[in-house]
PDB file of C-alpha atoms and ligand atoms in Angstrom:
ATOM      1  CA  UNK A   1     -18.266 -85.902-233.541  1.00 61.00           C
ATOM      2  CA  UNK A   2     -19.012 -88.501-236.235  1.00 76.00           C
ATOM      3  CA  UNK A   3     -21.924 -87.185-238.797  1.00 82.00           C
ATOM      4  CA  UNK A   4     -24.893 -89.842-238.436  1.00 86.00           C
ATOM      5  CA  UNK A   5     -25.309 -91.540-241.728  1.00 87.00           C
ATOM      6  CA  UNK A   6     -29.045 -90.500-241.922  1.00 87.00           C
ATOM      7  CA  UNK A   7     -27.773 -86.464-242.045  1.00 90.00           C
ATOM      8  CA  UNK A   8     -25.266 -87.443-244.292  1.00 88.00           C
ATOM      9  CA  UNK A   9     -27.710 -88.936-246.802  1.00 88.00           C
ATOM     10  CA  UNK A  10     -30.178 -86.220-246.468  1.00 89.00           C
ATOM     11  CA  UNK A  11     -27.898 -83.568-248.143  1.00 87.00           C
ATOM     12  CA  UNK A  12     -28.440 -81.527-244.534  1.00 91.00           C
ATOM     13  CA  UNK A  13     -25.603 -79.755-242.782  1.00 91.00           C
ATOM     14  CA  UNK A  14     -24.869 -81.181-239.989  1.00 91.00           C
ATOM     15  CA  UNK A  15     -25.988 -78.183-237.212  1.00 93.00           C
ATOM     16  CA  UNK A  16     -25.874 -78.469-233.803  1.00 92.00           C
ATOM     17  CA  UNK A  17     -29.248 -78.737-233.073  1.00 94.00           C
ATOM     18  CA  UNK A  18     -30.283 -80.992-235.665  1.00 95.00           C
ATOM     19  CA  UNK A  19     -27.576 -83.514-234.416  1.00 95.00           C
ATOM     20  CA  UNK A  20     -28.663 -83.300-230.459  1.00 95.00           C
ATOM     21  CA  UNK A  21     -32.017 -84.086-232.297  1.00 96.00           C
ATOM     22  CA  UNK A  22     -31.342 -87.052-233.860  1.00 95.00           C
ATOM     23  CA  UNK A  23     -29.689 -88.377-231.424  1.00 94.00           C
ATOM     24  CA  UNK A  24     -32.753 -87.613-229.230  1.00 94.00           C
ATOM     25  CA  UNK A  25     -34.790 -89.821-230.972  1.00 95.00           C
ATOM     26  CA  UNK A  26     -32.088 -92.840-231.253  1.00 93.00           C
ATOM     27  CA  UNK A  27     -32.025 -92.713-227.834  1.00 92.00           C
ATOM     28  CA  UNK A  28     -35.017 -91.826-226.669  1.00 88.00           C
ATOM     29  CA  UNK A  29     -37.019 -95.034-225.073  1.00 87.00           C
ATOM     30  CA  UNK A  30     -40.408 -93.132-226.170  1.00 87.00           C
ATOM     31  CA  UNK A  31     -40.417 -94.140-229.552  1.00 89.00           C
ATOM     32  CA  UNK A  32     -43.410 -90.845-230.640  1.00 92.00           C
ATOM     33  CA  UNK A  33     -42.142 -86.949-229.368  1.00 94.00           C
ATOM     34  CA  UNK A  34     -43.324 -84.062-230.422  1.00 94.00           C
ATOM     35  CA  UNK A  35     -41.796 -80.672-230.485  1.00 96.00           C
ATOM     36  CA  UNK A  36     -42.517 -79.889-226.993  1.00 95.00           C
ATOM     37  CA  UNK A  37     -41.391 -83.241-225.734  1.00 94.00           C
ATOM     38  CA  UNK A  38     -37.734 -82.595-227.818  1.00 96.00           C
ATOM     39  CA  UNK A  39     -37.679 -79.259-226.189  1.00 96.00           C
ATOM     40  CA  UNK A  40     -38.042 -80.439-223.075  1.00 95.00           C
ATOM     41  CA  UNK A  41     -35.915 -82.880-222.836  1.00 94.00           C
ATOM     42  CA  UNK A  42     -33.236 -81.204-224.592  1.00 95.00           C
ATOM     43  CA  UNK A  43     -33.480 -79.078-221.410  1.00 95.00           C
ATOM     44  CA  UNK A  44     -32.799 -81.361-219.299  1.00 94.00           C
ATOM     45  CA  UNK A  45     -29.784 -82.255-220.910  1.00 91.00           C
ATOM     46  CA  UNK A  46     -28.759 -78.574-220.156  1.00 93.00           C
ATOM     47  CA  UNK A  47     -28.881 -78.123-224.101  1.00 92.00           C
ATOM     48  CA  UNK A  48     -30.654 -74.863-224.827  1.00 91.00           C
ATOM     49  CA  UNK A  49     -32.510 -74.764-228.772  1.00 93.00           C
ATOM     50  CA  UNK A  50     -35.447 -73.053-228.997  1.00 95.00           C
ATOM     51  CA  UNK A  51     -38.709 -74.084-230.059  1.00 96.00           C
ATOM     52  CA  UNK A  52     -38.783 -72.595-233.125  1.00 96.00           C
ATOM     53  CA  UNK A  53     -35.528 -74.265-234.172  1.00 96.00           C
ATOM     54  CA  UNK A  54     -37.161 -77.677-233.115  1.00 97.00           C
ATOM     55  CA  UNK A  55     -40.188 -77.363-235.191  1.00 96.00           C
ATOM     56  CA  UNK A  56     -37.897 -76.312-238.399  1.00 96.00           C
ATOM     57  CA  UNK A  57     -35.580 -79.326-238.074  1.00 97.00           C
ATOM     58  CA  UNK A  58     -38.689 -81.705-237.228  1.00 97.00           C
ATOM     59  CA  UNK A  59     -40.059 -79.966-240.466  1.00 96.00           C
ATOM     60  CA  UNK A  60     -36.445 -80.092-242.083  1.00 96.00           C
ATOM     61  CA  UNK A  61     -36.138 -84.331-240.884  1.00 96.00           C
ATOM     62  CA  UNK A  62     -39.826 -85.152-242.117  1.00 95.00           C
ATOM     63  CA  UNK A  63     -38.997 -84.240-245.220  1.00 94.00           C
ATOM     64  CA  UNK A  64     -35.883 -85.582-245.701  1.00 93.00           C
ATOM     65  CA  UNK A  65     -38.065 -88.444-244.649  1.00 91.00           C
ATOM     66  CA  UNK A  66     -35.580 -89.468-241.740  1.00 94.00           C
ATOM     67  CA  UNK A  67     -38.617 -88.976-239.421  1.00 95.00           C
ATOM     68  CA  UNK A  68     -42.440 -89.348-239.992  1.00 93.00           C
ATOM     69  CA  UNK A  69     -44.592 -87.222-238.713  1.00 93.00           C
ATOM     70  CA  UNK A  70     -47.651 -88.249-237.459  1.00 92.00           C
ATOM     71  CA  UNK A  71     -50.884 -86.008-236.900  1.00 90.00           C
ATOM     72  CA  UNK A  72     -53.106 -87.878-234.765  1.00 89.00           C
ATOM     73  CA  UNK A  73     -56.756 -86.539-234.055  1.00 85.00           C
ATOM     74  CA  UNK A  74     -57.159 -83.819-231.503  1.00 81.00           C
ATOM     75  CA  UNK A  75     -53.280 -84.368-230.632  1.00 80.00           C
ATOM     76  CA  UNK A  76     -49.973 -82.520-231.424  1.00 84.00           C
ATOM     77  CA  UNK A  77     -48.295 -83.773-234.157  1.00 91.00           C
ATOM     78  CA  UNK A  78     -45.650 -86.218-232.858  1.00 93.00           C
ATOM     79  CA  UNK A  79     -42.398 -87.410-235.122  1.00 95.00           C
ATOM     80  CA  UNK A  80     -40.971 -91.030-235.047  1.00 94.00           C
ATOM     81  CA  UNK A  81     -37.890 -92.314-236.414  1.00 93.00           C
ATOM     82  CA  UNK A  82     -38.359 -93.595-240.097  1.00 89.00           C
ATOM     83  CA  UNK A  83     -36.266 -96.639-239.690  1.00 80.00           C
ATOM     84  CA  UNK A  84     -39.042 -98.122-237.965  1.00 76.00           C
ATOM     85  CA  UNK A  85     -40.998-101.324-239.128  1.00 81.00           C
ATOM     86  CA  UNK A  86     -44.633-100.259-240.281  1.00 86.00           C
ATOM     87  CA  UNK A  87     -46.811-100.552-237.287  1.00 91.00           C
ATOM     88  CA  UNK A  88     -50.033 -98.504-236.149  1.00 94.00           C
ATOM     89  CA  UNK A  89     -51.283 -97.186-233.382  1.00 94.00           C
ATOM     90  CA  UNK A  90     -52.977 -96.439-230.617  1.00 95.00           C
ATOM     91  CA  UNK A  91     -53.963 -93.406-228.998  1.00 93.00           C
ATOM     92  CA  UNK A  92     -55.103 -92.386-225.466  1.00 93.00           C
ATOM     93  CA  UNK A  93     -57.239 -89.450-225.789  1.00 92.00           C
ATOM     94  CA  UNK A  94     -56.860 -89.007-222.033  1.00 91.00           C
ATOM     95  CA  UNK A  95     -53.096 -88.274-222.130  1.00 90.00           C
ATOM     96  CA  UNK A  96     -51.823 -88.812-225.029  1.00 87.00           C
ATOM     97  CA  UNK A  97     -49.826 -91.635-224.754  1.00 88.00           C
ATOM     98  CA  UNK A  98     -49.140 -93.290-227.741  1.00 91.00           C
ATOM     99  CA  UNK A  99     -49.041 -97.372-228.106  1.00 91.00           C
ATOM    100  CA  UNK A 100     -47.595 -98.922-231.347  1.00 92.00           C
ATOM    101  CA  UNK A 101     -48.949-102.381-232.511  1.00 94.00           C
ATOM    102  CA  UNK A 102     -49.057-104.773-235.376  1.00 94.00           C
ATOM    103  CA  UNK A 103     -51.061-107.347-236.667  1.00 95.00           C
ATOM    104  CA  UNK A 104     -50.418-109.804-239.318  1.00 95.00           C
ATOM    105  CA  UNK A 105     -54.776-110.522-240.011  1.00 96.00           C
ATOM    106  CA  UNK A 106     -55.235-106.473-240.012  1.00 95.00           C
ATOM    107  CA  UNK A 107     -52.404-106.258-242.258  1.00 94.00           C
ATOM    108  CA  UNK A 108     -54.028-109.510-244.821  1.00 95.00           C
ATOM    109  CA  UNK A 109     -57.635-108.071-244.240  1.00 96.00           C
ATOM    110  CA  UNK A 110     -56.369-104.383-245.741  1.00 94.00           C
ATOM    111  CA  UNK A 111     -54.030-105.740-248.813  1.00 94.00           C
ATOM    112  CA  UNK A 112     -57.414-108.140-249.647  1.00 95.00           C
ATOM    113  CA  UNK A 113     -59.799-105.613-249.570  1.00 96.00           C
ATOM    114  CA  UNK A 114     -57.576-102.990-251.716  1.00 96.00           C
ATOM    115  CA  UNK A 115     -57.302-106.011-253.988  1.00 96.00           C
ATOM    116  CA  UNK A 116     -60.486-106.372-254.068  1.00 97.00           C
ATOM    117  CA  UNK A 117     -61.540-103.358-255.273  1.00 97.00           C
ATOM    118  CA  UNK A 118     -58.905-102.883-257.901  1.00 97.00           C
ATOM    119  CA  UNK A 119     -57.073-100.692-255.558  1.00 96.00           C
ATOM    120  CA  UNK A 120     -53.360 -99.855-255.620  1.00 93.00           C
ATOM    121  CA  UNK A 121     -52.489 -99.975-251.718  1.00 91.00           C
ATOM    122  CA  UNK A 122     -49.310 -97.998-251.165  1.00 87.00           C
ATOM    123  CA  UNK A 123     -49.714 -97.132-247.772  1.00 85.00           C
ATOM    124  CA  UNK A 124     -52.116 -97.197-244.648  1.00 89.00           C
ATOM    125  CA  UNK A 125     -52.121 -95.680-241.145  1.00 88.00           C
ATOM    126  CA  UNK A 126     -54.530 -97.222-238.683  1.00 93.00           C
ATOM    127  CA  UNK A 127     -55.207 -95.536-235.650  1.00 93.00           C
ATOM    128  CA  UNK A 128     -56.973 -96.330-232.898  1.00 95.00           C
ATOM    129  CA  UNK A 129     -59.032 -93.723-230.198  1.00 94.00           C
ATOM    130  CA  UNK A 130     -59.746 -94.681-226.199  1.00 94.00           C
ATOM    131  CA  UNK A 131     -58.155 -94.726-222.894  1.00 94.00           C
ATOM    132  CA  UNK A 132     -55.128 -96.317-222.131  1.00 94.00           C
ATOM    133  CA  UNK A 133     -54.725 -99.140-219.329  1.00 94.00           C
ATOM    134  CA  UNK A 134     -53.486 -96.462-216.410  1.00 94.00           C
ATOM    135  CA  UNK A 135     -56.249 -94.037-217.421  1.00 94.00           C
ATOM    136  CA  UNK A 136     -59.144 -96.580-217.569  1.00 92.00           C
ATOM    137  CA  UNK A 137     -57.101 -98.298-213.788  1.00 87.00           C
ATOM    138  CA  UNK A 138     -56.918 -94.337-212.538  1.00 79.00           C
ATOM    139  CA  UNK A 139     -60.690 -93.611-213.720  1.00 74.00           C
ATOM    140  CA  UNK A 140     -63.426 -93.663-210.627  1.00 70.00           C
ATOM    141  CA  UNK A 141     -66.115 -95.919-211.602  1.00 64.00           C
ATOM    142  CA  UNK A 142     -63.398 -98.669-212.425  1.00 53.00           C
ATOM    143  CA  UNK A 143     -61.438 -97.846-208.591  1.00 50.00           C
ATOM    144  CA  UNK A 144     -61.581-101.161-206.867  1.00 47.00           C
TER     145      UNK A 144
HETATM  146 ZN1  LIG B   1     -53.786 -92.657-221.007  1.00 55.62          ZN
HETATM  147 ZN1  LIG B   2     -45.193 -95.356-234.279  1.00 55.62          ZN
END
């Protein structure tokens, strides 16, 4: 099996476990998992790691800074892929999906008003709290 170039650069050995993980989240179509999500579909793959062996490497990954790990309120903590562009997000406190968007006047308004205020911007994370569309369509005073 070929050692992904992100393990490689991280100085990490390349386990068994941390490679089925990776390669989780390179091929994962839901960009935002968190330990229980890995877990469980590492299961249904038929490959058996534990939980606490998930949360290390997720641990082990974030700060090797080949995932991020994002806390968002009154959620597990969910890890993305670091190659990403910067985006933010939205949450659905309902069920916790988790929407990614981006936009370029959010992006000016923030830079202006660091600059503004003599601020050093180095980073930001936006996110934003509601329902998502099939919560709001599923709850009863919307139903048609
Ligand atoms: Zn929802
Ligand atoms: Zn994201």
């Amino acid at each position: 099996m070929e050692i992904p170039k992100e393990l490689r650069d991280s100085g990490l050995k390349a386990t068994l476990p941390r490679l089925k993980i990776l390669e989780l989240f390179q091929q994962s179509d839901v960009r935002h998992l968190s330990a229980e999500d890995v877990y469980r579909l590492l299961i249904r793959d038929n490959i058996d790691v534990g939980l606490a062996t998930i949360y290390r490497v997720l641990m082990q990954f974030a700060e090797a800074r080949i995932l991020w790990r994002r806390q968002f309120e009154g959620e597990r903590a969910v890890f993305e892929l670091s190659a990403s562009e910067h985006h933010d997000h939205m949450v659905c406190v309902d069920c916790g999906k988790v929407e990614e968007f981006i936009d370029e006047a959010i992006e000016r308004r923030q830079s202006l008003i660091a600059k503004q205020r003599g601020f050093m911007l180095r980073d930001h994370s936006l996110s934003l709290y509601g329902s998502c569309s099939s919560c709001t369509a599923l709850a009863p005073n919307t139903l048609k």
